[in-house]
Amino acid sequence: MKTDTTACILCSRNCGLAVEIEDGKFTRIKGDEAHPLSKGYICQKAARLTHYQSHQDRLKYPLQRQADGSFVRVSWDAALRDIAQRLVSLRSQHGGSCFAFVGGGGQGNHLGGAYSRQLLSAMNSRYAYSALGQEKTGDFWVNGRLFGRQTCHTTEDVEHAEYVLFIGTNPFQAHGIPNARDTLRDLKNDPARTMVVIDPRRSETAKLADIHLQLRPGTDAYLLSAMLSIIVREGLHDKEFLAAHCTGFAEVEKELLAIPVAEYAQRADIALADVERVARGFAAARSACVRIDLGIQQTLHTTLNGYLEKLLYLLTGNFGKKGGNNLHSFLLPILGHTDERKTVKGKSLQRTAHHKMHPIGGIYPPNILPDEILHSGEDRVRAVFVDSANPLLTYADSQAYAQAFQKLELLVVVDVAMTETARFAHYILPASSQFEKWEATGFNLEFPENTFHLRHPLFPAPDETKAEPEIYTLLLELMGVIPLRFPLLERMAKLEPKASAHLLYMGALGATLALHPQWQKYAASIVYRTLGKALPNGAAAAAPLLPLAIQYATTHFAAVRRAGHQGNRLTLGTALFRAILQQRSGTVLSIHEFQDTWSLIKTPDRKVQLAIPEMFQELRALQTEAPPGAEFPFILMAGERRSYNANQIYRDPSWRRTDPHGSMRMHPDDASQLGLANGATAVCTSARDSIRVVIEVDDSVRRGMVTLPHGYGMRYQGSDPIGPELNRLTSGAHCDPRSRTPFHKYLPVHIHKVPDVSA
């Protein structure tokens, strides 16, 4: 038996773990008290990570699909050579628009993402689709308009806020904030602080709250705009803050004063007195912050919701301060900036062939991909790489994805398991698990103190699996976009890896890329092949962190020094890189001061640009929007987070201690009216399709509302689907018109009792 440290890979928190390992398996998992962020915190999901590492659906060697749909074992060399040849041929015949990349990264697999995205450059394509594109791009779009770039991402200081507003989020189950359950209990037990939850369900977090506004599903924009109108009508906005740090308030004020507050409160089905109470309480607090999640990001008015929740803390001056909302730094660049208004050399940013959709944050929305494959044009997508993703189950409209994948000329899946998507692939390439390789997450989203945790391998990888850096570097070499050797860089990398040696290497790298600018897009693989060989303990995959650490230390010099890293303007970045390599429980990257927030804003004048004309148009449209019809009597919230569901890296259903069916929660009165009891089977029908569900009678949901969890519907060891296949019910067209984010939290459905066949 041995003890070691690592991190959880199930959600964006990536809490530190202390583990015991025996005979190649986890025998005990607990929180790592030395982790600088989580400090020993752990939830019940992380404690069962052995179900990810050790299960029967693991892929052990490359597979090639045969004409009859079966798979045969092939060598890595044969698979990669054929894939490379076919990619080059497709690029030559049809251009870069024929290729799309899906996924890449997963919850804590972001080093691999740095290598996989190079394939887009090799194919001259920008078509990157990922889960962020069906969750967060509406938020990124608003950030770009407010703060100057879509990479300006906000966080919230829940731990120090006097007044906390949770909107469309259930941190008790979904986490998303530091040490969620401990933090929530501290909030609840402090009489000087107030916790408000806005959610159609009386969630676990709502049960702890001081105030719960249980609004009608899909009416968040009405409630939030009514609260904002009250704030400006009563002069509760922070005039001094707005004058010093924002532009466009007069235009925003004009729009908000036109809001019919009482009518909107009624539309949301919340008593006007409660709306006023929360608006006034939030505005009057010495410090207040807002935490949101998919509940308002995957429902009606997705992008507008993101704008309104940001106005709450901006208009009240709760930005750039302790206990408020803030911007933060990034070490790994997990998203980019792609403003659809901008042109490059006179041309607009690359739009898709069929939908003419632009990227947001460098990402395209998965909702549109099936159409981009299925349309009849010469410029359709013909080849797709899927990495660390299972779009057939997790993206909207499973039927459309199945049809589209069958039309592709090449589908390659890189994964650790035989997923539902993998069964449609021409080639399946087995990746090492996240505990069998060097890895890290890019979700270091904290402020003022930010951390980074480079995870070392805990287990040897099965013989015929490969880590993503090796897979994609081999492909780039076989495609001929980078050479097999870099003699100068290899010589520089062999020098003793002290600060000076790293600087010599970086100088040689800069000279090499300047001489060969066509290689610049493949710097990750070049550094991996050269510097990577010289890093200790086989940490080659971490080599690209050296230039990123240098860039981070240059940009945030004082904050990195404040975190205890030593060095001057030339050497601080290499010192930070060595600390990242050496600290097995993670390291504090930087400690900012709250006034640094204004340096993180990317507008020319470093002020927040409050007036967004597109959002004003959507805000005005609320007044003429018709209430939902009666065609479908229930609203399904698809994708509820519960104690025993997680992302799809958990395939073996035996990990669940409760809720094996992924039951549908329904209000007792609705269940009684339909003649349904606990454990009864019903049919849930949307405009797209029908699935069978098991009923759980639960008064935490409103009447007319039902919920189903995500993370089900998988076929483990070739079984029938286990639990609800949610995305058989969803349609790619049921989405936000601006960001194309699916309305998973607002899906109109019918529910019918299954007849008793025996009777």
PDB file of N, CA, C and O in Angstrom, residues 444-496:
ATOM      1  N   ASN A 444      -8.691  27.338 -12.689  1.00  0.00           N
ATOM      2  CA  ASN A 444      -8.194  28.133 -11.559  1.00  0.00           C
ATOM      3  C   ASN A 444      -8.818  29.518 -11.700  1.00  0.00           C
ATOM      4  O   ASN A 444      -8.313  30.392 -12.382  1.00  0.00           O
ATOM      5  N   LEU A 445      -9.973  29.678 -11.036  1.00  0.00           N
ATOM      6  CA  LEU A 445     -10.840  30.830 -11.277  1.00  0.00           C
ATOM      7  C   LEU A 445     -11.011  31.699 -10.037  1.00  0.00           C
ATOM      8  O   LEU A 445     -12.048  32.334  -9.862  1.00  0.00           O
ATOM      9  N   GLU A 446     -10.006  31.709  -9.167  1.00  0.00           N
ATOM     10  CA  GLU A 446     -10.177  32.371  -7.875  1.00  0.00           C
ATOM     11  C   GLU A 446      -9.583  33.781  -7.872  1.00  0.00           C
ATOM     12  O   GLU A 446      -8.683  34.107  -8.636  1.00  0.00           O
ATOM     13  N   PHE A 447     -10.102  34.584  -6.961  1.00  0.00           N
ATOM     14  CA  PHE A 447      -9.605  35.946  -6.740  1.00  0.00           C
ATOM     15  C   PHE A 447      -9.934  36.325  -5.289  1.00  0.00           C
ATOM     16  O   PHE A 447     -11.013  36.001  -4.812  1.00  0.00           O
ATOM     17  N   PRO A 448      -9.014  36.945  -4.597  1.00  0.00           N
ATOM     18  CA  PRO A 448      -7.715  37.466  -5.019  1.00  0.00           C
ATOM     19  C   PRO A 448      -6.589  36.435  -5.051  1.00  0.00           C
ATOM     20  O   PRO A 448      -5.569  36.663  -5.680  1.00  0.00           O
ATOM     21  N   GLU A 449      -6.766  35.293  -4.348  1.00  0.00           N
ATOM     22  CA  GLU A 449      -5.718  34.272  -4.328  1.00  0.00           C
ATOM     23  C   GLU A 449      -6.048  33.202  -5.354  1.00  0.00           C
ATOM     24  O   GLU A 449      -7.127  32.613  -5.319  1.00  0.00           O
ATOM     25  N   ASN A 450      -5.126  32.940  -6.278  1.00  0.00           N
ATOM     26  CA  ASN A 450      -5.360  31.940  -7.314  1.00  0.00           C
ATOM     27  C   ASN A 450      -4.350  30.806  -7.183  1.00  0.00           C
ATOM     28  O   ASN A 450      -3.183  31.046  -6.823  1.00  0.00           O
ATOM     29  N   THR A 451      -4.791  29.600  -7.479  1.00  0.00           N
ATOM     30  CA  THR A 451      -3.945  28.421  -7.294  1.00  0.00           C
ATOM     31  C   THR A 451      -3.902  27.588  -8.567  1.00  0.00           C
ATOM     32  O   THR A 451      -4.728  27.748  -9.471  1.00  0.00           O
ATOM     33  N   PHE A 452      -2.936  26.674  -8.615  1.00  0.00           N
ATOM     34  CA  PHE A 452      -2.827  25.733  -9.734  1.00  0.00           C
ATOM     35  C   PHE A 452      -2.286  24.417  -9.193  1.00  0.00           C
ATOM     36  O   PHE A 452      -1.382  24.411  -8.350  1.00  0.00           O
ATOM     37  N   HIS A 453      -2.852  23.318  -9.681  1.00  0.00           N
ATOM     38  CA  HIS A 453      -2.445  22.001  -9.198  1.00  0.00           C
ATOM     39  C   HIS A 453      -2.088  21.114 -10.391  1.00  0.00           C
ATOM     40  O   HIS A 453      -2.960  20.715 -11.161  1.00  0.00           O
ATOM     41  N   LEU A 454      -0.808  20.833 -10.549  1.00  0.00           N
ATOM     42  CA  LEU A 454      -0.333  19.875 -11.547  1.00  0.00           C
ATOM     43  C   LEU A 454      -0.352  18.496 -10.903  1.00  0.00           C
ATOM     44  O   LEU A 454       0.329  18.263  -9.902  1.00  0.00           O
ATOM     45  N   ARG A 455      -1.119  17.594 -11.476  1.00  0.00           N
ATOM     46  CA  ARG A 455      -1.270  16.253 -10.906  1.00  0.00           C
ATOM     47  C   ARG A 455      -0.295  15.277 -11.573  1.00  0.00           C
ATOM     48  O   ARG A 455      -0.195  15.223 -12.799  1.00  0.00           O
ATOM     49  N   HIS A 456       0.386  14.503 -10.765  1.00  0.00           N
ATOM     50  CA  HIS A 456       1.304  13.485 -11.277  1.00  0.00           C
ATOM     51  C   HIS A 456       0.559  12.159 -11.397  1.00  0.00           C
ATOM     52  O   HIS A 456      -0.472  11.948 -10.753  1.00  0.00           O
ATOM     53  N   PRO A 457       1.055  11.221 -12.199  1.00  0.00           N
ATOM     54  CA  PRO A 457       0.357   9.932 -12.345  1.00  0.00           C
ATOM     55  C   PRO A 457       0.445   9.101 -11.065  1.00  0.00           C
ATOM     56  O   PRO A 457       1.470   9.090 -10.379  1.00  0.00           O
ATOM     57  N   LEU A 458      -0.650   8.404 -10.776  1.00  0.00           N
ATOM     58  CA  LEU A 458      -0.707   7.521  -9.611  1.00  0.00           C
ATOM     59  C   LEU A 458      -0.576   6.054  -9.996  1.00  0.00           C
ATOM     60  O   LEU A 458      -0.149   5.228  -9.183  1.00  0.00           O
ATOM     61  N   PHE A 459      -0.970   5.718 -11.225  1.00  0.00           N
ATOM     62  CA  PHE A 459      -0.972   4.338 -11.684  1.00  0.00           C
ATOM     63  C   PHE A 459      -0.217   4.241 -13.005  1.00  0.00           C
ATOM     64  O   PHE A 459      -0.206   5.200 -13.795  1.00  0.00           O
ATOM     65  N   PRO A 460       0.388   3.100 -13.305  1.00  0.00           N
ATOM     66  CA  PRO A 460       0.952   2.911 -14.643  1.00  0.00           C
ATOM     67  C   PRO A 460      -0.174   2.776 -15.660  1.00  0.00           C
ATOM     68  O   PRO A 460      -1.219   2.172 -15.381  1.00  0.00           O
ATOM     69  N   ALA A 461       0.018   3.367 -16.824  1.00  0.00           N
ATOM     70  CA  ALA A 461      -1.006   3.275 -17.870  1.00  0.00           C
ATOM     71  C   ALA A 461      -0.966   1.889 -18.497  1.00  0.00           C
ATOM     72  O   ALA A 461       0.111   1.299 -18.655  1.00  0.00           O
ATOM     73  N   PRO A 462      -2.125   1.332 -18.843  1.00  0.00           N
ATOM     74  CA  PRO A 462      -2.131   0.066 -19.596  1.00  0.00           C
ATOM     75  C   PRO A 462      -1.253   0.174 -20.838  1.00  0.00           C
ATOM     76  O   PRO A 462      -1.137   1.246 -21.442  1.00  0.00           O
ATOM     77  N   ASP A 463      -0.639  -0.926 -21.231  1.00  0.00           N
ATOM     78  CA  ASP A 463       0.415  -0.915 -22.242  1.00  0.00           C
ATOM     79  C   ASP A 463       0.032  -0.218 -23.535  1.00  0.00           C
ATOM     80  O   ASP A 463       0.834   0.501 -24.123  1.00  0.00           O
ATOM     81  N   GLU A 464      -1.180  -0.407 -24.013  1.00  0.00           N
ATOM     82  CA  GLU A 464      -1.534   0.125 -25.330  1.00  0.00           C
ATOM     83  C   GLU A 464      -2.425   1.358 -25.262  1.00  0.00           C
ATOM     84  O   GLU A 464      -3.109   1.685 -26.223  1.00  0.00           O
ATOM     85  N   THR A 465      -2.410   2.046 -24.128  1.00  0.00           N
ATOM     86  CA  THR A 465      -3.054   3.360 -24.084  1.00  0.00           C
ATOM     87  C   THR A 465      -1.969   4.428 -24.203  1.00  0.00           C
ATOM     88  O   THR A 465      -0.797   4.178 -23.919  1.00  0.00           O
ATOM     89  N   LYS A 466      -2.363   5.595 -24.639  1.00  0.00           N
ATOM     90  CA  LYS A 466      -1.426   6.711 -24.748  1.00  0.00           C
ATOM     91  C   LYS A 466      -2.081   7.966 -24.186  1.00  0.00           C
ATOM     92  O   LYS A 466      -3.297   8.130 -24.269  1.00  0.00           O
ATOM     93  N   ALA A 467      -1.253   8.847 -23.650  1.00  0.00           N
ATOM     94  CA  ALA A 467      -1.746  10.146 -23.203  1.00  0.00           C
ATOM     95  C   ALA A 467      -1.939  11.053 -24.414  1.00  0.00           C
ATOM     96  O   ALA A 467      -1.258  10.911 -25.435  1.00  0.00           O
ATOM     97  N   GLU A 468      -2.843  12.009 -24.287  1.00  0.00           N
ATOM     98  CA  GLU A 468      -3.179  12.886 -25.418  1.00  0.00           C
ATOM     99  C   GLU A 468      -1.980  13.635 -26.001  1.00  0.00           C
ATOM    100  O   GLU A 468      -1.907  13.785 -27.240  1.00  0.00           O
ATOM    101  N   PRO A 469      -1.028  14.123 -25.196  1.00  0.00           N
ATOM    102  CA  PRO A 469       0.118  14.798 -25.814  1.00  0.00           C
ATOM    103  C   PRO A 469       0.844  13.927 -26.831  1.00  0.00           C
ATOM    104  O   PRO A 469       1.257  14.411 -27.892  1.00  0.00           O
ATOM    105  N   GLU A 470       0.998  12.650 -26.525  1.00  0.00           N
ATOM    106  CA  GLU A 470       1.675  11.755 -27.459  1.00  0.00           C
ATOM    107  C   GLU A 470       0.804  11.464 -28.675  1.00  0.00           C
ATOM    108  O   GLU A 470       1.296  11.454 -29.815  1.00  0.00           O
ATOM    109  N   ILE A 471      -0.488  11.254 -28.471  1.00  0.00           N
ATOM    110  CA  ILE A 471      -1.382  10.952 -29.586  1.00  0.00           C
ATOM    111  C   ILE A 471      -1.361  12.078 -30.617  1.00  0.00           C
ATOM    112  O   ILE A 471      -1.162  11.844 -31.817  1.00  0.00           O
ATOM    113  N   TYR A 472      -1.533  13.306 -30.157  1.00  0.00           N
ATOM    114  CA  TYR A 472      -1.662  14.422 -31.106  1.00  0.00           C
ATOM    115  C   TYR A 472      -0.311  14.835 -31.682  1.00  0.00           C
ATOM    116  O   TYR A 472      -0.238  15.257 -32.849  1.00  0.00           O
ATOM    117  N   THR A 473       0.749  14.690 -30.915  1.00  0.00           N
ATOM    118  CA  THR A 473       2.068  15.001 -31.471  1.00  0.00           C
ATOM    119  C   THR A 473       2.428  14.007 -32.567  1.00  0.00           C
ATOM    120  O   THR A 473       2.955  14.394 -33.621  1.00  0.00           O
ATOM    121  N   LEU A 474       2.148  12.737 -32.355  1.00  0.00           N
ATOM    122  CA  LEU A 474       2.375  11.741 -33.404  1.00  0.00           C
ATOM    123  C   LEU A 474       1.568  12.065 -34.660  1.00  0.00           C
ATOM    124  O   LEU A 474       2.077  11.956 -35.784  1.00  0.00           O
ATOM    125  N   LEU A 475       0.325  12.477 -34.488  1.00  0.00           N
ATOM    126  CA  LEU A 475      -0.511  12.817 -35.647  1.00  0.00           C
ATOM    127  C   LEU A 475       0.063  14.005 -36.414  1.00  0.00           C
ATOM    128  O   LEU A 475       0.109  13.997 -37.654  1.00  0.00           O
ATOM    129  N   LEU A 476       0.503  15.032 -35.699  1.00  0.00           N
ATOM    130  CA  LEU A 476       1.081  16.198 -36.362  1.00  0.00           C
ATOM    131  C   LEU A 476       2.330  15.814 -37.149  1.00  0.00           C
ATOM    132  O   LEU A 476       2.563  16.311 -38.265  1.00  0.00           O
ATOM    133  N   GLU A 477       3.135  14.927 -36.586  1.00  0.00           N
ATOM    134  CA  GLU A 477       4.337  14.467 -37.291  1.00  0.00           C
ATOM    135  C   GLU A 477       3.967  13.674 -38.538  1.00  0.00           C
ATOM    136  O   GLU A 477       4.555  13.873 -39.616  1.00  0.00           O
ATOM    137  N   LEU A 478       2.976  12.796 -38.424  1.00  0.00           N
ATOM    138  CA  LEU A 478       2.567  11.987 -39.570  1.00  0.00           C
ATOM    139  C   LEU A 478       1.894  12.828 -40.646  1.00  0.00           C
ATOM    140  O   LEU A 478       1.955  12.490 -41.834  1.00  0.00           O
ATOM    141  N   MET A 479       1.257  13.921 -40.251  1.00  0.00           N
ATOM    142  CA  MET A 479       0.648  14.822 -41.230  1.00  0.00           C
ATOM    143  C   MET A 479       1.674  15.742 -41.878  1.00  0.00           C
ATOM    144  O   MET A 479       1.360  16.473 -42.829  1.00  0.00           O
ATOM    145  N   GLY A 480       2.896  15.749 -41.346  1.00  0.00           N
ATOM    146  CA  GLY A 480       3.964  16.528 -41.941  1.00  0.00           C
ATOM    147  C   GLY A 480       3.966  17.992 -41.570  1.00  0.00           C
ATOM    148  O   GLY A 480       4.657  18.781 -42.221  1.00  0.00           O
ATOM    149  N   VAL A 481       3.246  18.382 -40.511  1.00  0.00           N
ATOM    150  CA  VAL A 481       3.212  19.812 -40.166  1.00  0.00           C
ATOM    151  C   VAL A 481       4.338  20.198 -39.219  1.00  0.00           C
ATOM    152  O   VAL A 481       4.662  21.385 -39.093  1.00  0.00           O
ATOM    153  N   ILE A 482       4.942  19.222 -38.525  1.00  0.00           N
ATOM    154  CA  ILE A 482       6.152  19.493 -37.739  1.00  0.00           C
ATOM    155  C   ILE A 482       7.155  18.379 -38.027  1.00  0.00           C
ATOM    156  O   ILE A 482       6.772  17.238 -38.328  1.00  0.00           O
ATOM    157  N   PRO A 483       8.462  18.689 -37.948  1.00  0.00           N
ATOM    158  CA  PRO A 483       9.474  17.657 -38.184  1.00  0.00           C
ATOM    159  C   PRO A 483       9.597  16.710 -36.994  1.00  0.00           C
ATOM    160  O   PRO A 483       9.061  16.969 -35.910  1.00  0.00           O
ATOM    161  N   LEU A 484      10.366  15.644 -37.206  1.00  0.00           N
ATOM    162  CA  LEU A 484      10.560  14.661 -36.141  1.00  0.00           C
ATOM    163  C   LEU A 484      11.609  15.101 -35.125  1.00  0.00           C
ATOM    164  O   LEU A 484      11.595  14.630 -33.986  1.00  0.00           O
ATOM    165  N   ARG A 485      12.520  15.988 -35.508  1.00  0.00           N
ATOM    166  CA  ARG A 485      13.610  16.389 -34.624  1.00  0.00           C
ATOM    167  C   ARG A 485      13.770  17.900 -34.607  1.00  0.00           C
ATOM    168  O   ARG A 485      13.528  18.585 -35.608  1.00  0.00           O
ATOM    169  N   PHE A 486      14.217  18.427 -33.453  1.00  0.00           N
ATOM    170  CA  PHE A 486      14.549  19.839 -33.280  1.00  0.00           C
ATOM    171  C   PHE A 486      15.900  19.887 -32.567  1.00  0.00           C
ATOM    172  O   PHE A 486      15.966  20.082 -31.344  1.00  0.00           O
ATOM    173  N   PRO A 487      17.003  19.684 -33.297  1.00  0.00           N
ATOM    174  CA  PRO A 487      18.323  19.494 -32.658  1.00  0.00           C
ATOM    175  C   PRO A 487      18.731  20.612 -31.705  1.00  0.00           C
ATOM    176  O   PRO A 487      19.213  20.341 -30.600  1.00  0.00           O
ATOM    177  N   LEU A 488      18.557  21.882 -32.103  1.00  0.00           N
ATOM    178  CA  LEU A 488      18.966  22.985 -31.233  1.00  0.00           C
ATOM    179  C   LEU A 488      18.185  22.962 -29.925  1.00  0.00           C
ATOM    180  O   LEU A 488      18.762  23.094 -28.830  1.00  0.00           O
ATOM    181  N   LEU A 489      16.870  22.801 -30.007  1.00  0.00           N
ATOM    182  CA  LEU A 489      16.036  22.807 -28.805  1.00  0.00           C
ATOM    183  C   LEU A 489      16.344  21.605 -27.919  1.00  0.00           C
ATOM    184  O   LEU A 489      16.315  21.701 -26.685  1.00  0.00           O
ATOM    185  N   GLU A 490      16.659  20.479 -28.536  1.00  0.00           N
ATOM    186  CA  GLU A 490      17.007  19.295 -27.751  1.00  0.00           C
ATOM    187  C   GLU A 490      18.299  19.526 -26.975  1.00  0.00           C
ATOM    188  O   GLU A 490      18.426  19.113 -25.813  1.00  0.00           O
ATOM    189  N   ARG A 491      19.281  20.201 -27.605  1.00  0.00           N
ATOM    190  CA  ARG A 491      20.535  20.493 -26.900  1.00  0.00           C
ATOM    191  C   ARG A 491      20.293  21.461 -25.748  1.00  0.00           C
ATOM    192  O   ARG A 491      20.822  21.281 -24.643  1.00  0.00           O
ATOM    193  N   MET A 492      19.485  22.499 -25.975  1.00  0.00           N
ATOM    194  CA  MET A 492      19.197  23.466 -24.918  1.00  0.00           C
ATOM    195  C   MET A 492      18.445  22.819 -23.760  1.00  0.00           C
ATOM    196  O   MET A 492      18.663  23.144 -22.590  1.00  0.00           O
ATOM    197  N   ALA A 493      17.551  21.893 -24.071  1.00  0.00           N
ATOM    198  CA  ALA A 493      16.733  21.252 -23.035  1.00  0.00           C
ATOM    199  C   ALA A 493      17.563  20.366 -22.121  1.00  0.00           C
ATOM    200  O   ALA A 493      17.199  20.139 -20.963  1.00  0.00           O
ATOM    201  N   LYS A 494      18.699  19.848 -22.634  1.00  0.00           N
ATOM    202  CA  LYS A 494      19.517  18.932 -21.841  1.00  0.00           C
ATOM    203  C   LYS A 494      20.352  19.648 -20.785  1.00  0.00           C
ATOM    204  O   LYS A 494      20.924  19.009 -19.905  1.00  0.00           O
ATOM    205  N   LEU A 495      20.424  20.977 -20.873  1.00  0.00           N
ATOM    206  CA  LEU A 495      21.168  21.712 -19.866  1.00  0.00           C
ATOM    207  C   LEU A 495      20.502  21.557 -18.501  1.00  0.00           C
ATOM    208  O   LEU A 495      19.305  21.311 -18.389  1.00  0.00           O
ATOM    209  N   GLU A 496      21.284  21.708 -17.452  1.00  0.00           N
ATOM    210  CA  GLU A 496      20.739  21.630 -16.094  1.00  0.00           C
ATOM    211  C   GLU A 496      19.555  22.585 -15.973  1.00  0.00           C
ATOM    212  O   GLU A 496      19.683  23.776 -16.245  1.00  0.00           O
TER     213      GLU A 496
END
